[in-house]
GROMACS .gro file of C-alpha atoms in nm:
model
  212
    1UNK     CA    1  -0.409   1.782  -0.537
    2UNK     CA    2  -0.391   1.768  -0.147
    3UNK     CA    3  -0.708   1.650  -0.088
    4UNK     CA    4  -0.720   1.408  -0.359
    5UNK     CA    5  -0.412   1.263  -0.228
    6UNK     CA    6  -0.577   1.203   0.127
    7UNK     CA    7  -0.853   1.045   0.006
    8UNK     CA    8  -0.649   0.791  -0.192
    9UNK     CA    9  -0.425   0.689   0.104
   10UNK     CA   10  -0.752   0.674   0.336
   11UNK     CA   11  -0.887   0.438   0.086
   12UNK     CA   12  -0.565   0.221   0.064
   13UNK     CA   13  -0.555   0.225   0.435
   14UNK     CA   14  -0.291   0.451   0.532
   15UNK     CA   15  -0.192   0.507   0.928
   16UNK     CA   16  -0.300   0.793   1.088
   17UNK     CA   17   0.044   0.998   1.083
   18UNK     CA   18   0.074   0.898   0.721
   19UNK     CA   19  -0.183   1.084   0.595
   20UNK     CA   20  -0.017   1.363   0.449
   21UNK     CA   21   0.103   1.437   0.098
   22UNK     CA   22   0.418   1.614   0.004
   23UNK     CA   23   0.557   1.931   0.166
   24UNK     CA   24   0.632   2.236   0.076
   25UNK     CA   25   0.989   2.172   0.274
   26UNK     CA   26   1.129   1.784   0.317
   27UNK     CA   27   1.430   1.612   0.387
   28UNK     CA   28   1.572   1.328   0.268
   29UNK     CA   29   1.866   1.199   0.399
   30UNK     CA   30   2.127   1.508   0.375
   31UNK     CA   31   1.912   1.666   0.102
   32UNK     CA   32   1.656   1.980   0.145
   33UNK     CA   33   1.391   1.944  -0.107
   34UNK     CA   34   1.178   2.277  -0.177
   35UNK     CA   35   0.824   2.222  -0.356
   36UNK     CA   36   0.698   2.611  -0.355
   37UNK     CA   37   0.409   2.565  -0.584
   38UNK     CA   38   0.241   2.303  -0.390
   39UNK     CA   39  -0.009   2.528  -0.243
   40UNK     CA   40  -0.113   2.708  -0.612
   41UNK     CA   41  -0.407   2.456  -0.731
   42UNK     CA   42  -0.344   2.375  -1.111
   43UNK     CA   43  -0.618   2.607  -1.247
   44UNK     CA   44  -0.414   2.863  -1.108
   45UNK     CA   45  -0.084   2.780  -1.295
   46UNK     CA   46  -0.270   2.747  -1.591
   47UNK     CA   47  -0.384   3.068  -1.593
   48UNK     CA   48  -0.070   3.236  -1.515
   49UNK     CA   49   0.121   3.043  -1.767
   50UNK     CA   50  -0.163   3.136  -2.073
   51UNK     CA   51  -0.162   3.508  -1.940
   52UNK     CA   52   0.225   3.514  -1.980
   53UNK     CA   53   0.246   3.294  -2.299
   54UNK     CA   54   0.432   3.062  -2.073
   55UNK     CA   55   0.410   2.724  -2.298
   56UNK     CA   56   0.389   2.400  -2.070
   57UNK     CA   57   0.362   2.011  -2.139
   58UNK     CA   58   0.049   1.809  -2.015
   59UNK     CA   59   0.105   1.488  -1.883
   60UNK     CA   60  -0.215   1.252  -2.092
   61UNK     CA   61  -0.168   0.988  -1.806
   62UNK     CA   62  -0.383   1.255  -1.559
   63UNK     CA   63  -0.707   1.208  -1.771
   64UNK     CA   64  -0.650   0.828  -1.838
   65UNK     CA   65  -0.914   0.647  -1.607
   66UNK     CA   66  -0.705   0.323  -1.613
   67UNK     CA   67  -0.486   0.502  -1.340
   68UNK     CA   68  -0.576   0.522  -1.008
   69UNK     CA   69  -0.491   0.851  -0.972
   70UNK     CA   70  -0.676   0.969  -1.293
   71UNK     CA   71  -0.975   0.789  -1.190
   72UNK     CA   72  -0.947   0.936  -0.848
   73UNK     CA   73  -0.934   1.269  -1.004
   74UNK     CA   74  -1.190   1.239  -1.298
   75UNK     CA   75  -1.463   1.029  -1.132
   76UNK     CA   76  -1.418   0.947  -0.761
   77UNK     CA   77  -1.352   1.263  -0.627
   78UNK     CA   78  -1.647   1.443  -0.847
   79UNK     CA   79  -1.896   1.224  -0.774
   80UNK     CA   80  -1.818   1.255  -0.401
   81UNK     CA   81  -1.803   1.645  -0.382
   82UNK     CA   82  -2.169   1.613  -0.588
   83UNK     CA   83  -2.318   1.378  -0.402
   84UNK     CA   84  -2.191   1.404   0.002
   85UNK     CA   85  -2.057   1.722   0.176
   86UNK     CA   86  -1.964   2.009  -0.019
   87UNK     CA   87  -1.675   2.107   0.205
   88UNK     CA   88  -1.533   1.759   0.168
   89UNK     CA   89  -1.196   1.897  -0.030
   90UNK     CA   90  -1.126   2.129   0.265
   91UNK     CA   91  -1.237   1.830   0.526
   92UNK     CA   92  -0.951   1.620   0.395
   93UNK     CA   93  -0.718   1.915   0.378
   94UNK     CA   94  -0.762   1.987   0.722
   95UNK     CA   95  -0.735   1.577   0.788
   96UNK     CA   96  -0.391   1.628   0.616
   97UNK     CA   97  -0.291   1.920   0.817
   98UNK     CA   98  -0.354   1.692   1.143
   99UNK     CA   99  -0.209   1.393   1.036
  100UNK     CA  100   0.112   1.600   0.966
  101UNK     CA  101   0.084   1.761   1.347
  102UNK     CA  102   0.074   1.375   1.480
  103UNK     CA  103   0.389   1.299   1.270
  104UNK     CA  104   0.559   1.610   1.412
  105UNK     CA  105   0.448   1.524   1.752
  106UNK     CA  106   0.538   1.178   1.758
  107UNK     CA  107   0.863   1.218   1.564
  108UNK     CA  108   0.944   1.505   1.822
  109UNK     CA  109   0.858   1.288   2.123
  110UNK     CA  110   0.964   0.943   2.006
  111UNK     CA  111   1.337   1.079   1.852
  112UNK     CA  112   1.497   0.934   2.178
  113UNK     CA  113   1.434   0.588   2.086
  114UNK     CA  114   1.518   0.605   1.771
  115UNK     CA  115   1.920   0.633   1.894
  116UNK     CA  116   1.833   0.275   2.055
  117UNK     CA  117   1.867   0.129   1.734
  118UNK     CA  118   2.138  -0.094   1.684
  119UNK     CA  119   2.286  -0.204   1.341
  120UNK     CA  120   2.526  -0.491   1.236
  121UNK     CA  121   2.568  -0.669   0.890
  122UNK     CA  122   2.316  -0.892   1.024
  123UNK     CA  123   2.030  -0.617   1.054
  124UNK     CA  124   1.918  -0.417   1.317
  125UNK     CA  125   1.779  -0.425   1.669
  126UNK     CA  126   1.583  -0.193   1.889
  127UNK     CA  127   1.465  -0.202   2.249
  128UNK     CA  128   1.113  -0.115   2.287
  129UNK     CA  129   1.063  -0.227   2.636
  130UNK     CA  130   0.976   0.146   2.700
  131UNK     CA  131   0.718   0.185   2.494
  132UNK     CA  132   0.358   0.161   2.648
  133UNK     CA  133   0.115   0.316   2.394
  134UNK     CA  134   0.022   0.094   2.103
  135UNK     CA  135  -0.011   0.405   1.871
  136UNK     CA  136   0.353   0.510   1.930
  137UNK     CA  137   0.497   0.159   1.883
  138UNK     CA  138   0.326   0.131   1.524
  139UNK     CA  139   0.476   0.490   1.461
  140UNK     CA  140   0.834   0.366   1.526
  141UNK     CA  141   0.756  -0.002   1.371
  142UNK     CA  142   0.659   0.199   1.060
  143UNK     CA  143   0.965   0.428   1.077
  144UNK     CA  144   1.212   0.177   1.071
  145UNK     CA  145   1.067  -0.055   0.844
  146UNK     CA  146   1.074   0.224   0.593
  147UNK     CA  147   1.484   0.305   0.644
  148UNK     CA  148   1.571  -0.056   0.621
  149UNK     CA  149   1.326  -0.074   0.285
  150UNK     CA  150   1.084  -0.329   0.431
  151UNK     CA  151   0.759  -0.221   0.339
  152UNK     CA  152   0.533  -0.371   0.668
  153UNK     CA  153   0.132  -0.402   0.652
  154UNK     CA  154  -0.144  -0.266   0.856
  155UNK     CA  155  -0.166  -0.594   0.935
  156UNK     CA  156   0.189  -0.674   1.001
  157UNK     CA  157   0.223  -0.351   1.234
  158UNK     CA  158  -0.087  -0.446   1.414
  159UNK     CA  159   0.064  -0.816   1.488
  160UNK     CA  160   0.431  -0.706   1.568
  161UNK     CA  161   0.288  -0.407   1.811
  162UNK     CA  162   0.081  -0.667   1.981
  163UNK     CA  163   0.376  -0.893   2.036
  164UNK     CA  164   0.576  -0.625   2.160
  165UNK     CA  165   0.332  -0.465   2.371
  166UNK     CA  166   0.279  -0.802   2.554
  167UNK     CA  167   0.623  -0.922   2.583
  168UNK     CA  168   0.577  -1.225   2.353
  169UNK     CA  169   0.879  -1.406   2.303
  170UNK     CA  170   1.057  -1.530   1.999
  171UNK     CA  171   0.766  -1.507   1.734
  172UNK     CA  172   0.891  -1.442   1.413
  173UNK     CA  173   0.732  -1.329   1.060
  174UNK     CA  174   0.886  -1.427   0.758
  175UNK     CA  175   0.850  -1.165   0.464
  176UNK     CA  176   1.026  -1.150   0.085
  177UNK     CA  177   1.288  -0.963   0.216
  178UNK     CA  178   1.365  -0.977   0.547
  179UNK     CA  179   1.291  -1.179   0.872
  180UNK     CA  180   1.103  -0.996   1.157
  181UNK     CA  181   1.158  -1.096   1.530
  182UNK     CA  182   0.966  -0.984   1.812
  183UNK     CA  183   1.119  -1.119   2.182
  184UNK     CA  184   0.987  -0.986   2.505
  185UNK     CA  185   1.009  -0.598   2.364
  186UNK     CA  186   1.291  -0.650   2.143
  187UNK     CA  187   1.249  -0.580   1.757
  188UNK     CA  188   1.471  -0.739   1.507
  189UNK     CA  189   1.483  -0.682   1.123
  190UNK     CA  190   1.731  -0.941   0.976
  191UNK     CA  191   1.776  -0.903   0.570
  192UNK     CA  192   1.904  -1.325   0.607
  193UNK     CA  193   1.781  -1.613   0.649
  194UNK     CA  194   2.015  -1.803   0.902
  195UNK     CA  195   1.898  -2.184   0.817
  196UNK     CA  196   2.143  -2.300   1.029
  197UNK     CA  197   1.948  -2.218   1.301
  198UNK     CA  198   1.656  -2.421   1.149
  199UNK     CA  199   1.822  -2.742   1.230
  200UNK     CA  200   2.009  -2.925   1.527
  201UNK     CA  201   2.230  -3.198   1.585
  202UNK     CA  202   2.222  -3.391   1.912
  203UNK     CA  203   2.481  -3.452   2.080
  204UNK     CA  204   2.404  -3.628   2.368
  205UNK     CA  205   2.052  -3.652   2.548
  206UNK     CA  206   1.922  -3.299   2.647
  207UNK     CA  207   2.231  -3.133   2.453
  208UNK     CA  208   2.201  -2.990   2.109
  209UNK     CA  209   2.450  -2.849   1.855
  210UNK     CA  210   2.250  -2.535   1.653
  211UNK     CA  211   2.566  -2.464   1.443
  212UNK     CA  212   2.694  -2.131   1.445
   0.00000   0.00000   0.00000
């Protein structure tokens, strides 16, 4: 259910532009994905199936509260609807719609910046010096990291955006599968750890060999 998905993402700390659920029509690379039944409730579907004598399969894990999605559906969401605003479901759906609108707006506005992304066997780099708003910068960082299969937490995105907005020099974050660098408005994702750069050999006073 859309409302349950939005609430789950809020509790997990999702970004403002990432509170949406699946879309009826979406793109993944060059493939178009259609989900025509997203707007139909589970109750409506079951009524239709029974009325037309169509057999269906019910996933038992949907009712097993050891899984978070089932716990949300069976315990948390009903409790919130009962004890708080009766319109909580509609409010969450509205929030999802607004989040989608924000996502579309930012993607359209910032599309030219993604063309600046440079790729090479070592990783990727992008010049973000023209981005002045922190929200726009966080959006770009999230989109780029997703495409590069690098998972950035909210804290990491906040840290990187602060460094980039303030043009900090030569700062690095080491993750499990990537090294992130912020250098005077430039952002780098390097998939290899260049240990060679971590050591230096003194050639003569004031001059060092840092390797290749």
